[in-house]
Coordinates of C-alpha atoms and ligand atoms in Angstrom, one line a residue:
Chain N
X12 CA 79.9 91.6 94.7
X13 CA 79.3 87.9 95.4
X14 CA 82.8 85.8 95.8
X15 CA 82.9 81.8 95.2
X16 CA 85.2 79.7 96.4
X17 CA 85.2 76.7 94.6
X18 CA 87.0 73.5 95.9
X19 CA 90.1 75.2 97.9
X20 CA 93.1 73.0 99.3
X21 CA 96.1 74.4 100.1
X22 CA 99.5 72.9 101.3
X23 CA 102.4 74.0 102.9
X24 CA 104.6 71.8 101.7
X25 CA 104.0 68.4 103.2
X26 CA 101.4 70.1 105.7
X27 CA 97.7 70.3 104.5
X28 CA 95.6 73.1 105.5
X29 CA 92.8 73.3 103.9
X30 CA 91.0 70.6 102.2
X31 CA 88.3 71.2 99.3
X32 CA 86.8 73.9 100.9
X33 CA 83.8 75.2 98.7
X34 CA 81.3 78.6 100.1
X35 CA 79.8 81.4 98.6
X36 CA 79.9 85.0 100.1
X37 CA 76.4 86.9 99.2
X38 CA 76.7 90.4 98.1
X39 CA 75.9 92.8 101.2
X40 CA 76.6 89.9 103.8
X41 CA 78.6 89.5 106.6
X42 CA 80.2 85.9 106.8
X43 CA 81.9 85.0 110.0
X44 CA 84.3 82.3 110.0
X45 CA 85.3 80.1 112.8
X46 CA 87.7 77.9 113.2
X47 CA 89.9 76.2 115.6
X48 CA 93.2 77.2 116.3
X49 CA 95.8 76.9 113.2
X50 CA 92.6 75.6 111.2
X51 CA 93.4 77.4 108.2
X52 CA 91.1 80.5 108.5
X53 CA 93.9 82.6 107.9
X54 CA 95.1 80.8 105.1
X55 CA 91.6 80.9 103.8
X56 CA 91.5 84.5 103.9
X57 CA 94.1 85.1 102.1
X58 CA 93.4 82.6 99.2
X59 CA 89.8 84.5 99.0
X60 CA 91.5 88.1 98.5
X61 CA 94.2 87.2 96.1
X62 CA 97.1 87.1 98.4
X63 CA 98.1 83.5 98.2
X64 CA 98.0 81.0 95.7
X65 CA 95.9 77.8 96.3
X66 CA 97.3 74.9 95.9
X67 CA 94.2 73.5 94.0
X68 CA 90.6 75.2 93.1
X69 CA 89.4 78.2 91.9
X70 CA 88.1 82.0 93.7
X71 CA 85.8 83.6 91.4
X72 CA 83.1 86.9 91.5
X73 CA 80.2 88.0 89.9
X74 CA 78.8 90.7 90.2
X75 CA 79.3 94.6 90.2
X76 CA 81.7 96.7 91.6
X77 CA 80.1 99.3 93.7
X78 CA 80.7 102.6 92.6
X79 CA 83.8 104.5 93.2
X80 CA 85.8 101.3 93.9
X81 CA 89.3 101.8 94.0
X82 CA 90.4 98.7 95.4
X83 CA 88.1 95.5 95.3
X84 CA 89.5 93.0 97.9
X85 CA 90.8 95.2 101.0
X86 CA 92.3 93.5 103.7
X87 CA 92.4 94.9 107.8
X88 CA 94.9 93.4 110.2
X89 CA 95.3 91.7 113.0
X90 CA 98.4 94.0 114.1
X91 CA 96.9 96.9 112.3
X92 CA 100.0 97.0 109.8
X93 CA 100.3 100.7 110.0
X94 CA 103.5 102.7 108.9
X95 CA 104.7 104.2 112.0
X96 CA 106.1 106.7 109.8
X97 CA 103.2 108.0 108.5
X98 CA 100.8 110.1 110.5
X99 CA 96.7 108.9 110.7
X100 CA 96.3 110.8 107.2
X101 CA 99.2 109.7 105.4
X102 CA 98.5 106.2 106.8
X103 CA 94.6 106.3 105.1
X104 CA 96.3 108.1 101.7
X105 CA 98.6 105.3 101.0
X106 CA 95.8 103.2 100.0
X107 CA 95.1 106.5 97.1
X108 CA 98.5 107.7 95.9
X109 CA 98.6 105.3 93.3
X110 CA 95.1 105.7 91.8
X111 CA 96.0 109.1 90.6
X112 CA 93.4 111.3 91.9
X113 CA 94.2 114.9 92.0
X114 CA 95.3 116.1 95.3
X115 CA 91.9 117.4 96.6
X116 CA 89.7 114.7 95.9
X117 CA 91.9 112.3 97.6
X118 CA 92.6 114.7 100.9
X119 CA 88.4 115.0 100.5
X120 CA 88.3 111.3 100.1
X121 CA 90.8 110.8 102.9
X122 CA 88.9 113.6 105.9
X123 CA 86.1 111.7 104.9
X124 CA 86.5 108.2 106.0
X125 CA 89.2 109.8 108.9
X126 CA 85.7 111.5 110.4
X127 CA 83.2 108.2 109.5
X128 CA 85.5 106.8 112.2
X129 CA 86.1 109.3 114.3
X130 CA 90.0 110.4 114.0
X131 CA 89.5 113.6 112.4
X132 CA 91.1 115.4 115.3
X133 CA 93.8 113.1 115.3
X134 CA 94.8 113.0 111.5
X135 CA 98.5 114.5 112.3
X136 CA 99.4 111.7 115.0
X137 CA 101.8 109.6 114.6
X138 CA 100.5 105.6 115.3
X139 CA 102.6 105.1 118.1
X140 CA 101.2 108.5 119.8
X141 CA 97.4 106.1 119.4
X142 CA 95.4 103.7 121.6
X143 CA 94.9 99.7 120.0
X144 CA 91.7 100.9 119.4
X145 CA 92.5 103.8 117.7
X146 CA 95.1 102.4 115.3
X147 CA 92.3 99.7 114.5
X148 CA 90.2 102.8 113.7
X149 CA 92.8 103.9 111.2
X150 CA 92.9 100.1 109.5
X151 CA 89.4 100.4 109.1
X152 CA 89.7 104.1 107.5
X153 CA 92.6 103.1 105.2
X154 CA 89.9 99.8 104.2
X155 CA 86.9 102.1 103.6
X156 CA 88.9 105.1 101.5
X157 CA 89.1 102.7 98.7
X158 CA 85.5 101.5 98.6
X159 CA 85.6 97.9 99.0
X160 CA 83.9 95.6 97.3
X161 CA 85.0 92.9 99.7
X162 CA 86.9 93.4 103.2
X163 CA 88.7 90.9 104.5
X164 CA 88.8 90.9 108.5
X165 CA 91.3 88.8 109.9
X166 CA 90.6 89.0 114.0
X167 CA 90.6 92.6 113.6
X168 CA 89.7 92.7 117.5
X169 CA 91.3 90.1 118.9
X170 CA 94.8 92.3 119.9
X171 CA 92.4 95.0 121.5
X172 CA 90.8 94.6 125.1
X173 CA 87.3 93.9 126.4
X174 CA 86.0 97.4 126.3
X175 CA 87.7 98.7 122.9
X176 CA 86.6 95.8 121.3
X177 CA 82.9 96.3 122.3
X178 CA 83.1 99.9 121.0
X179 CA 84.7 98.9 117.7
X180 CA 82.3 96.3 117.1
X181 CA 79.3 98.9 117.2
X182 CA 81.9 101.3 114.7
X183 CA 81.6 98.0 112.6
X184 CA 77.9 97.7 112.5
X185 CA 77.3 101.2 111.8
X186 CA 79.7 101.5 109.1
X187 CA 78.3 97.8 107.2
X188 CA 74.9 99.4 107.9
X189 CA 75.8 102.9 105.9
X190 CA 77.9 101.3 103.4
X191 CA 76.5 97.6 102.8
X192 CA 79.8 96.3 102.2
X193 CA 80.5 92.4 102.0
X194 CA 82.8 91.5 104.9
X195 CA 84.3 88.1 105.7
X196 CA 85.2 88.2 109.0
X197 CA 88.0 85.7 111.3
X198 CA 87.4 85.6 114.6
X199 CA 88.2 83.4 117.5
X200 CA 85.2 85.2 119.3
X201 CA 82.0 83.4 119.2
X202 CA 80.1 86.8 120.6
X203 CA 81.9 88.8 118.1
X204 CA 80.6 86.3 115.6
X205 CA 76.9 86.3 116.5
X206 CA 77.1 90.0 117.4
X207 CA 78.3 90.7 113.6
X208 CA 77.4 88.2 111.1
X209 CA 74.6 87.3 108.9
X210 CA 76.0 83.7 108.8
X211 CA 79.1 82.0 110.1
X212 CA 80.7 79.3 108.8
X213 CA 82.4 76.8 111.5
X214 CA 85.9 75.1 109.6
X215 CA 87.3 71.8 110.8
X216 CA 90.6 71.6 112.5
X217 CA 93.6 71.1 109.8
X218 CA 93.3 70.5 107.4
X219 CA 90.1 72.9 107.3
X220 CA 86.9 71.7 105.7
X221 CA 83.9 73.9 105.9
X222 CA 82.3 71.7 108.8
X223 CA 78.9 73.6 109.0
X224 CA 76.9 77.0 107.6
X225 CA 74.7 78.4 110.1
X226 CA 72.4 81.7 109.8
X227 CA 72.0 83.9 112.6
X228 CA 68.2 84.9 112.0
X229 CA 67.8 87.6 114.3
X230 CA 68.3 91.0 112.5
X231 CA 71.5 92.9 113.2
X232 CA 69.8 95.6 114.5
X233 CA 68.5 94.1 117.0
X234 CA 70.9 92.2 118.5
X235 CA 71.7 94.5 121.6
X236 CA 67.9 94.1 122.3
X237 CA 67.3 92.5 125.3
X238 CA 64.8 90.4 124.3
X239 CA 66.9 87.9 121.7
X240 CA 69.4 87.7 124.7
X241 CA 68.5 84.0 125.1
X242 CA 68.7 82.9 121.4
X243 CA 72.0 84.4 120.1
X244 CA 73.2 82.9 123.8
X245 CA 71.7 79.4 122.8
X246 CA 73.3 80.0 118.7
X247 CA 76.8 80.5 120.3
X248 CA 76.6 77.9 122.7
X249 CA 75.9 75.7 119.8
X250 CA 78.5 77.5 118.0
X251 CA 80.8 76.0 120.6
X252 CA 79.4 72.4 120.6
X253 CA 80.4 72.6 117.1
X254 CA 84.1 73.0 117.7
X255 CA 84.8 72.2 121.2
X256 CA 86.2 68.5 120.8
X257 CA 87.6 70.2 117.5
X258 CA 89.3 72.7 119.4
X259 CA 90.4 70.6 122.3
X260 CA 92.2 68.2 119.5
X261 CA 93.7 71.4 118.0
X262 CA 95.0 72.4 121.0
X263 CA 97.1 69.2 121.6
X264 CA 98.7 68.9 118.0
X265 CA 102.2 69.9 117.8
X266 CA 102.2 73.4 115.9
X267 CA 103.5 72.3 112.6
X268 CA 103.3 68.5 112.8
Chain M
X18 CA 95.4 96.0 166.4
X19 CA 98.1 93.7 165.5
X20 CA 101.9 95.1 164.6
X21 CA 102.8 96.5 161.3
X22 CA 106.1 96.6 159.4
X23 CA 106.4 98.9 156.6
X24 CA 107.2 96.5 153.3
X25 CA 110.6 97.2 152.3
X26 CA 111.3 98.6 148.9
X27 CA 113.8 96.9 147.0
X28 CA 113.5 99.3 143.7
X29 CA 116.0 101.9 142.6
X30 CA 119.2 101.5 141.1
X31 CA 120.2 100.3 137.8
X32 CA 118.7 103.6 136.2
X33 CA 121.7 105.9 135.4
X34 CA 120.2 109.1 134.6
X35 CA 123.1 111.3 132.9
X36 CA 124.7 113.9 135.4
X37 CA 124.5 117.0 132.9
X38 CA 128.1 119.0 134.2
X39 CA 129.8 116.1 134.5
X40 CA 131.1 115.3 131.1
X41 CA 132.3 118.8 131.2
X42 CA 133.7 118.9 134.7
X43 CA 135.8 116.0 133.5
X44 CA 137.5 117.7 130.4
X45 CA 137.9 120.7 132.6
X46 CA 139.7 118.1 135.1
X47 CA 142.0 116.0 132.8
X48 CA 143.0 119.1 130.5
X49 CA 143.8 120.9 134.1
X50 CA 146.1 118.4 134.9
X51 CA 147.7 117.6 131.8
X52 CA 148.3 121.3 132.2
X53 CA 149.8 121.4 135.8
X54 CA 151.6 118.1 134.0
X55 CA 153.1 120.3 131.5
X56 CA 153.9 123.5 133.6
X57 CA 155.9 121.8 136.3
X58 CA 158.4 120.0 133.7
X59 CA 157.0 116.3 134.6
X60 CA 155.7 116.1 130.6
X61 CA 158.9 116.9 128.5
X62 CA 157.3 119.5 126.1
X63 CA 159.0 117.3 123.2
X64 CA 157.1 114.6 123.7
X65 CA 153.7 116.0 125.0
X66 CA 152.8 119.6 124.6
X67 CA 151.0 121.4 126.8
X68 CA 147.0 122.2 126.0
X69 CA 148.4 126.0 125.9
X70 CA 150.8 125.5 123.2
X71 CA 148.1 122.8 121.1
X72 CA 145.7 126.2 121.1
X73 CA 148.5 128.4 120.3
X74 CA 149.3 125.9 117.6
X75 CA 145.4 125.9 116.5
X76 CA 145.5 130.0 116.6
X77 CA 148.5 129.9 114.0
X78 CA 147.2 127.2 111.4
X79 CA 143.8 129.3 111.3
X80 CA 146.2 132.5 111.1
X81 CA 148.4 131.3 108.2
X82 CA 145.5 129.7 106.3
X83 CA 146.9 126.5 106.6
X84 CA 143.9 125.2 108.9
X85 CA 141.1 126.0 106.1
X86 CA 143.4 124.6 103.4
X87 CA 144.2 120.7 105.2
X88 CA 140.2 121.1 106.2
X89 CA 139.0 122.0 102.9
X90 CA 141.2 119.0 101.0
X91 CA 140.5 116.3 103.5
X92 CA 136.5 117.1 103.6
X93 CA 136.5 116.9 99.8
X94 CA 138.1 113.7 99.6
X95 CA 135.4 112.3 102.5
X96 CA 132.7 114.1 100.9
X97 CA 133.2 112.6 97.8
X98 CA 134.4 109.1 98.9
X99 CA 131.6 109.2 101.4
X100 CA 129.0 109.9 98.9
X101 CA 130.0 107.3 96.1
X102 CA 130.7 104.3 98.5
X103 CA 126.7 105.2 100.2
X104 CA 125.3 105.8 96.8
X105 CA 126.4 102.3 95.7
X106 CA 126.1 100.4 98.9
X107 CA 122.3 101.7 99.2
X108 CA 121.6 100.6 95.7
X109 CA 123.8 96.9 96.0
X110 CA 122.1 97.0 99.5
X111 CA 118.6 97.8 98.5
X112 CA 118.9 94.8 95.3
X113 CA 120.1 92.6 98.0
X114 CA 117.0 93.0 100.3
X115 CA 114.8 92.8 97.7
X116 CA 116.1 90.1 94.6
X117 CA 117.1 86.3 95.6
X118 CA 119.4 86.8 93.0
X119 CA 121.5 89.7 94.3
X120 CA 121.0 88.1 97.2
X121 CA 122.7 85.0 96.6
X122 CA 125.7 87.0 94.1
X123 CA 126.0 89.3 96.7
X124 CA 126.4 88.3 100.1
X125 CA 129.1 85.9 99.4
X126 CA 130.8 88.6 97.8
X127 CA 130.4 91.2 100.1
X128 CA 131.7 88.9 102.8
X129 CA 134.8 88.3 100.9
X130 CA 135.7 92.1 100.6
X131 CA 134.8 93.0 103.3
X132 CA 137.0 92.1 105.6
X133 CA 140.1 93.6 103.8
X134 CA 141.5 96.6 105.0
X135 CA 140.4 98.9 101.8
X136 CA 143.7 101.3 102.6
X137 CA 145.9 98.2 101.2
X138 CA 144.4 98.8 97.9
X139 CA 145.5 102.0 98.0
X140 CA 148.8 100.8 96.2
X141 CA 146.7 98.9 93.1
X142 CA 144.1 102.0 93.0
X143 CA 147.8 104.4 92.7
X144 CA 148.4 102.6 89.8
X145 CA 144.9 102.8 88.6
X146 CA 144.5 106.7 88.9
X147 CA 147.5 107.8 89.8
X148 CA 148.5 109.4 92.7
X149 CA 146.1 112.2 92.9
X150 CA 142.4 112.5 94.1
X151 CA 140.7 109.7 92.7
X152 CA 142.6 107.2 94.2
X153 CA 141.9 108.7 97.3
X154 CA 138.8 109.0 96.8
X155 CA 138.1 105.1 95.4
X156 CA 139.9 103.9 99.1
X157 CA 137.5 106.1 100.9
X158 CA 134.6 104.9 98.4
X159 CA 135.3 101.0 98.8
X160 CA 135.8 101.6 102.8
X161 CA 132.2 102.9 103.2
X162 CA 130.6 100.7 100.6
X163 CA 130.9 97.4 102.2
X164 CA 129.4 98.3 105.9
X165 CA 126.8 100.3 103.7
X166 CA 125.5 97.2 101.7
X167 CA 125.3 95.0 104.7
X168 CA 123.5 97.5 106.9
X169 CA 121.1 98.8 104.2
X170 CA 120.5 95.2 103.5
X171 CA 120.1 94.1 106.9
X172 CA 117.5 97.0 107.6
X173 CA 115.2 96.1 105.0
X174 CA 115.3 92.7 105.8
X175 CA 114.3 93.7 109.1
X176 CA 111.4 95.6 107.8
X177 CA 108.3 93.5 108.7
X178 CA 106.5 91.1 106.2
X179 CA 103.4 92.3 107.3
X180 CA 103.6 95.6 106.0
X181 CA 104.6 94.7 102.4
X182 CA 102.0 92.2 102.2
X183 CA 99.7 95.6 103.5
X184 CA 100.8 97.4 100.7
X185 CA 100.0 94.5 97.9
X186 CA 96.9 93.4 99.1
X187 CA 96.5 97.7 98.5
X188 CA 97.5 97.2 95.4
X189 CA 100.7 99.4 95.1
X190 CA 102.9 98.8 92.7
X191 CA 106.5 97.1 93.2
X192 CA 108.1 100.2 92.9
X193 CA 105.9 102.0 95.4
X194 CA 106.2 98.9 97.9
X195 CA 109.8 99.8 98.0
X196 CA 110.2 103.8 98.0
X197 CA 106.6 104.2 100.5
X198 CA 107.5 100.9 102.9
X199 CA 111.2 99.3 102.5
X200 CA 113.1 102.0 102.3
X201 CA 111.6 104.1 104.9
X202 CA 111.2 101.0 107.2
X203 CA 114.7 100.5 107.0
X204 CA 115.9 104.2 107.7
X205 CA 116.8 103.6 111.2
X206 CA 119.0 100.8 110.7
X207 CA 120.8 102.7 107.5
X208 CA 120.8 105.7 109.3
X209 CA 123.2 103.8 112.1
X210 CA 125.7 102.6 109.1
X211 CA 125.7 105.9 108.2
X212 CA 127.6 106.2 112.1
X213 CA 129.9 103.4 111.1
X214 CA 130.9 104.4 107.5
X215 CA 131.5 108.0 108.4
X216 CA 133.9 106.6 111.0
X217 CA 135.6 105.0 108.0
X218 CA 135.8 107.5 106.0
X219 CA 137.8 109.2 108.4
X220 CA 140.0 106.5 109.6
X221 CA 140.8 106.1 105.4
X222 CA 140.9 109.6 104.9
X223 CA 143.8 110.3 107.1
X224 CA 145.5 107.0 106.0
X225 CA 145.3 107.7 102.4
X226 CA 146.7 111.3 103.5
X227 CA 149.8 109.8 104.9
X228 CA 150.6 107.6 102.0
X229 CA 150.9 110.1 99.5
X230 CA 149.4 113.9 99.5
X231 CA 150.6 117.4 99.9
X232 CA 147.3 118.9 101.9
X233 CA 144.7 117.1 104.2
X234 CA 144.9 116.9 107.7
X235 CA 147.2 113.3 107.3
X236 CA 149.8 115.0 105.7
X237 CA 149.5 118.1 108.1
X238 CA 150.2 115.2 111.1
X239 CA 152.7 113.4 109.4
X240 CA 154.6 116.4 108.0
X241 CA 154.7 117.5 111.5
X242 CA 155.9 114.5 113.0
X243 CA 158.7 113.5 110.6
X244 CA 159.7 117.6 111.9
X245 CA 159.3 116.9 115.5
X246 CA 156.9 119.5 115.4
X247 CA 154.6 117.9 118.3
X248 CA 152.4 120.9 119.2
X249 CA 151.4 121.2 115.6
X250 CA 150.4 117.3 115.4
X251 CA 148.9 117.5 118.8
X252 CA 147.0 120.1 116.8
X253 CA 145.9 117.8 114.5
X254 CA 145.3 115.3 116.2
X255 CA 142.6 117.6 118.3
X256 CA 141.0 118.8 114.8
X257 CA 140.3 115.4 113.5
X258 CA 138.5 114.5 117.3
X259 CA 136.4 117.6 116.5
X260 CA 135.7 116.8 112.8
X261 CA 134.6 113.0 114.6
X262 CA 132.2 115.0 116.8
X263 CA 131.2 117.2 113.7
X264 CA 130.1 114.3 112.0
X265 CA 128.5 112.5 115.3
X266 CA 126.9 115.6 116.5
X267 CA 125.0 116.3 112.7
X268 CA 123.9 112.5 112.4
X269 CA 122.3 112.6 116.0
X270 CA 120.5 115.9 114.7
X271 CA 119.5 114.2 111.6
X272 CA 118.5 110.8 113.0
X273 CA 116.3 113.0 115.5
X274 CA 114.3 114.6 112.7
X275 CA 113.6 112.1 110.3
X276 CA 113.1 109.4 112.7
X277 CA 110.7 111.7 114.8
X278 CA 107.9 109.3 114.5
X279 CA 109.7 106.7 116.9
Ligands
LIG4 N1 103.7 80.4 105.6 C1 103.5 79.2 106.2 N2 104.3 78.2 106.0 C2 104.1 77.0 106.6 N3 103.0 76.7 107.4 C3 102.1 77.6 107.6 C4 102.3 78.9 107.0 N4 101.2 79.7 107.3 C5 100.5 78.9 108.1 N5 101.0 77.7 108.2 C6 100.4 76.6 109.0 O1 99.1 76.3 108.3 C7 98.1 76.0 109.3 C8 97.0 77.0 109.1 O2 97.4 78.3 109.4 P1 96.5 79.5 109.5 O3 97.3 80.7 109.9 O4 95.8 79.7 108.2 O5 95.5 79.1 110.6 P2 94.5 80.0 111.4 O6 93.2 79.2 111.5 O7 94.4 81.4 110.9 O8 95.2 79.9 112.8 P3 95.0 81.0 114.0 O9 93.7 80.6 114.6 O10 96.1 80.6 114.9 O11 95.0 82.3 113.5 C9 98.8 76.2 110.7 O12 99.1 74.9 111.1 C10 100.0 76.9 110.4 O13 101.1 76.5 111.3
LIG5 MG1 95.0 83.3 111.7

């Protein structure tokens, strides 16, 4: 499903943070955006997924829902937002009970995203009993249970450490490469961007403006390959140029001014 | 090779692990001595009785009956009191966390009543119901009600933001938001008013008792008092520390199994 956003500003109250921002997300892509601190990315995200009302312009679709879609804009968190009370399973099964499905298809529906990312064996843990990495696994079941149509990633990563976060990242690619699902994903990591997205779209600090589109051309297959090394190094140090005296601005505003 | 000093450690303390015979050792210990107390004549046995003649005491209320029957009328009244004043105060409490309307009725409101001392009403709910069970019960209800709304309302305040807004951008319905996330979010912090309002209870069960009833465990103390009768108060007095621990003892149990995911 494709997803327009069409002239986006949003205000809180007297603060501006966004400013007629306009993009398209592609069906099947992966659209990284990057931003400097407090730039509005968040704010962004949450206007595209129907979780905050703009203050002005318009999020549309087109397109078909891919089959078996129980939930068309799924978010996964930052923190993870699990239920500690709820063990791995009942924390992917929330995102069913309401959809009435009979028991069996759902516990089906349920084993079967738990073992796409590997937490079949832990599926009566409780969260807090689970590794960053592993809770992020279970935000990323509960996500792909309900067959997307688009995810919303806000810095899924970015509470996790080095390692985790390099193993996660290939869990990503392999699950977009199975289920072609159109992700658009916050980061404050340039690597994770180029390591993940088909394009990334650099934002302006507040109030946001989309400041520049830029493809990543080499294929996301081969991005681990040795051999394009140098040119996703040279992409993400141009990445930086773009929002280094951005950033460095950012970085001195008083939060909330 | 030049001199070394080990590095002095400068950890420990400040980590009081519980001593598991002590608590015991101490009962043992002060019931010992108010014994010896007794025995020798330094506690007048009009005043004080001695633990001996508390259990002797004990042995005869469960002998004539009379134990099971104060028991049995003053856990009804809790029991009942208890379960009205929660039921409400989880619902008023519930509205509060979740409607800026009952919000803004109802805090100002609550803070109002709930300073006052619910067993002065005791008189107005007398003439209300009459001097038998309900009014009783009412005092008991009204006591636990108040702590109950503001703790059920504080807990689900408390739940985090980011969890409901998990649940919408799921898609679950209001309802569902509030039985699958609020409420269960805010267990713990109910489940510690429950500590307080149970307290209450008993505090107003005892009070109501001695105001005006013929059974209950208040009566029992004050009907023995206003006879001089102190072994049989002592008595009394014992059973409603053990009721207390009752209570305590089957929250702790309670807390430990539905809050077993902490
Ligand atoms: N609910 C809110 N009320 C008032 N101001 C807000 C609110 N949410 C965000 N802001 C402000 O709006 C601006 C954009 O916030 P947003 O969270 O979208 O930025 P971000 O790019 O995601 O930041 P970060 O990189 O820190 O995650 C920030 O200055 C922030 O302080
Ligand atoms: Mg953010």
């Amino acid at each position: 499903m494709d997803l327009i956003v069409r002239e986006v500003s949003h205000r809180y109250g007297e603060l501006r943070a966004l400013e007629a921002v306009s993009l398209a997300v592609r069906a099947g892509e992966t659209l990284a955006l990057i931003g400097p601190s407090g730039c509005g990315k968040s704010t962004l995200l949450g206007i595209m997924g129907g979780l905050l009302q703009p203050s002005e312009g318009e999020v549309l679709t087109s397109g078909p829902l891919p089959e078996g879609c129980l939930n068309p804009f799924t978010y996964i968190f930052q923190d993870f937002a699990l239920l500690p009370w709820r063990t791995v399973e009942g924390n992917v099964s929330l995102a069913l009970e309401h959809h009435g499905l009979g028991a069996g298809e759902r516990a089906e529906r349920v084993a079967s995203a738990l073992a796409l990312c590997g937490l079949a064996e832990f599926a009566h843990a409780f969260p807090k009993q689970l590794s960053g990495g592993m809770r992020q696994r279970v935000g990323i079941a509960r996500a792909i249970v309900v067959r997307p149509a688009l995810l919303f990633l806000d810095e899924p990563l970015s509470a996790l450490d080095a390692q985790t976060r390099e193993l996660l990242m290939e869990d990503l690619l392999a699950i977009w490469a199975r289920e072609r699902t159109t992700s658009i994903y916050v980061t404050h990591n340039l690597q994770e961007a180029v390591r993940l997205a088909d394009r990334i779209c650099v934002l302006s600090r507040r109030p946001g403006r989309v400041k520049e589109i830029v493809g990543v051309e080499v294929p996301r297959e081969e991005r681990a390959n040795a051999e394009h090394a140098r040119a996703l190094a040279e992409l993400q140090s141009r990445l930086w140029d773009l929002i280094r005296d951005e950033a460095a601005v950012a970085d001195r505003e008083m939060q909330n001014a | 090779m030049p001199e070394t000093r080990p590095v002095p450690f400068r950890g420990g303390g400040f980590n009081p692990a519980g001593w598991r015979w002590a608590s015991w050792i101490a009962f043992a210990a002060i019931i010992a001595a108010w014994q010896l107390s007794s025995s020798s004549g330094l506690l007048p046995a009009l005043f004080m009785p001695s633990p001996l003649a508390v259990l002797e005491a004990l042995a005869r209320l469960v002998e004539t009956g009379a134990l099971t029957r104060h028991l049995a009328a003053s856990l009804q009244r809790i029991a009942l009191g208890w379960a009205v004043g929660t039921l409400g105060g989880l619902a008023i409490g519930t509205a509060m966390g979740i409607f800026a309307v009952a919000r803004s009725i109802g805090l100002p409101v609550t803070s109002a009543l709930f300073p006052i001392p619910k067993i002065a009403l005791l008189p107005l709910l007398i003439l209300w119901f009459g001097i038998g069970e309900p009014s009783k019960v009412a005092t008991i209800a009204l006591g636990v009600l108040f702590p109950t709304i503001i703790s059920t309302y504080t807990a689900i305040d408390g739940v985090p933001r980011n969890l409901i807004r998990m649940g919408q951008s799921f898609g679950l319905p209001a309802a569902m938001i509030v039985w699958k996330i609020l409420l269960p979010g805010a267990l713990p912090g109910i489940l510690s008013g429950f500590r307080i309002s149970s307290s209450i209870a008993l505090i107003l069960v005892v009070a109501a008792e001695m105001i005006g009833a013929e059974h209950g465990i208040g009566a029992f103390i004050l009907a023995a008092g206003n006879l001089m009768q102190t072994d049989q108060l002592v008595a009394g007095v014992v059973l409603l520390s053990l009721l207390g621990l009752a209570v305590s003892f089957g929250l702790s149990r309670l807390e430990r199994w539905l809050l077993r995911w902490r």
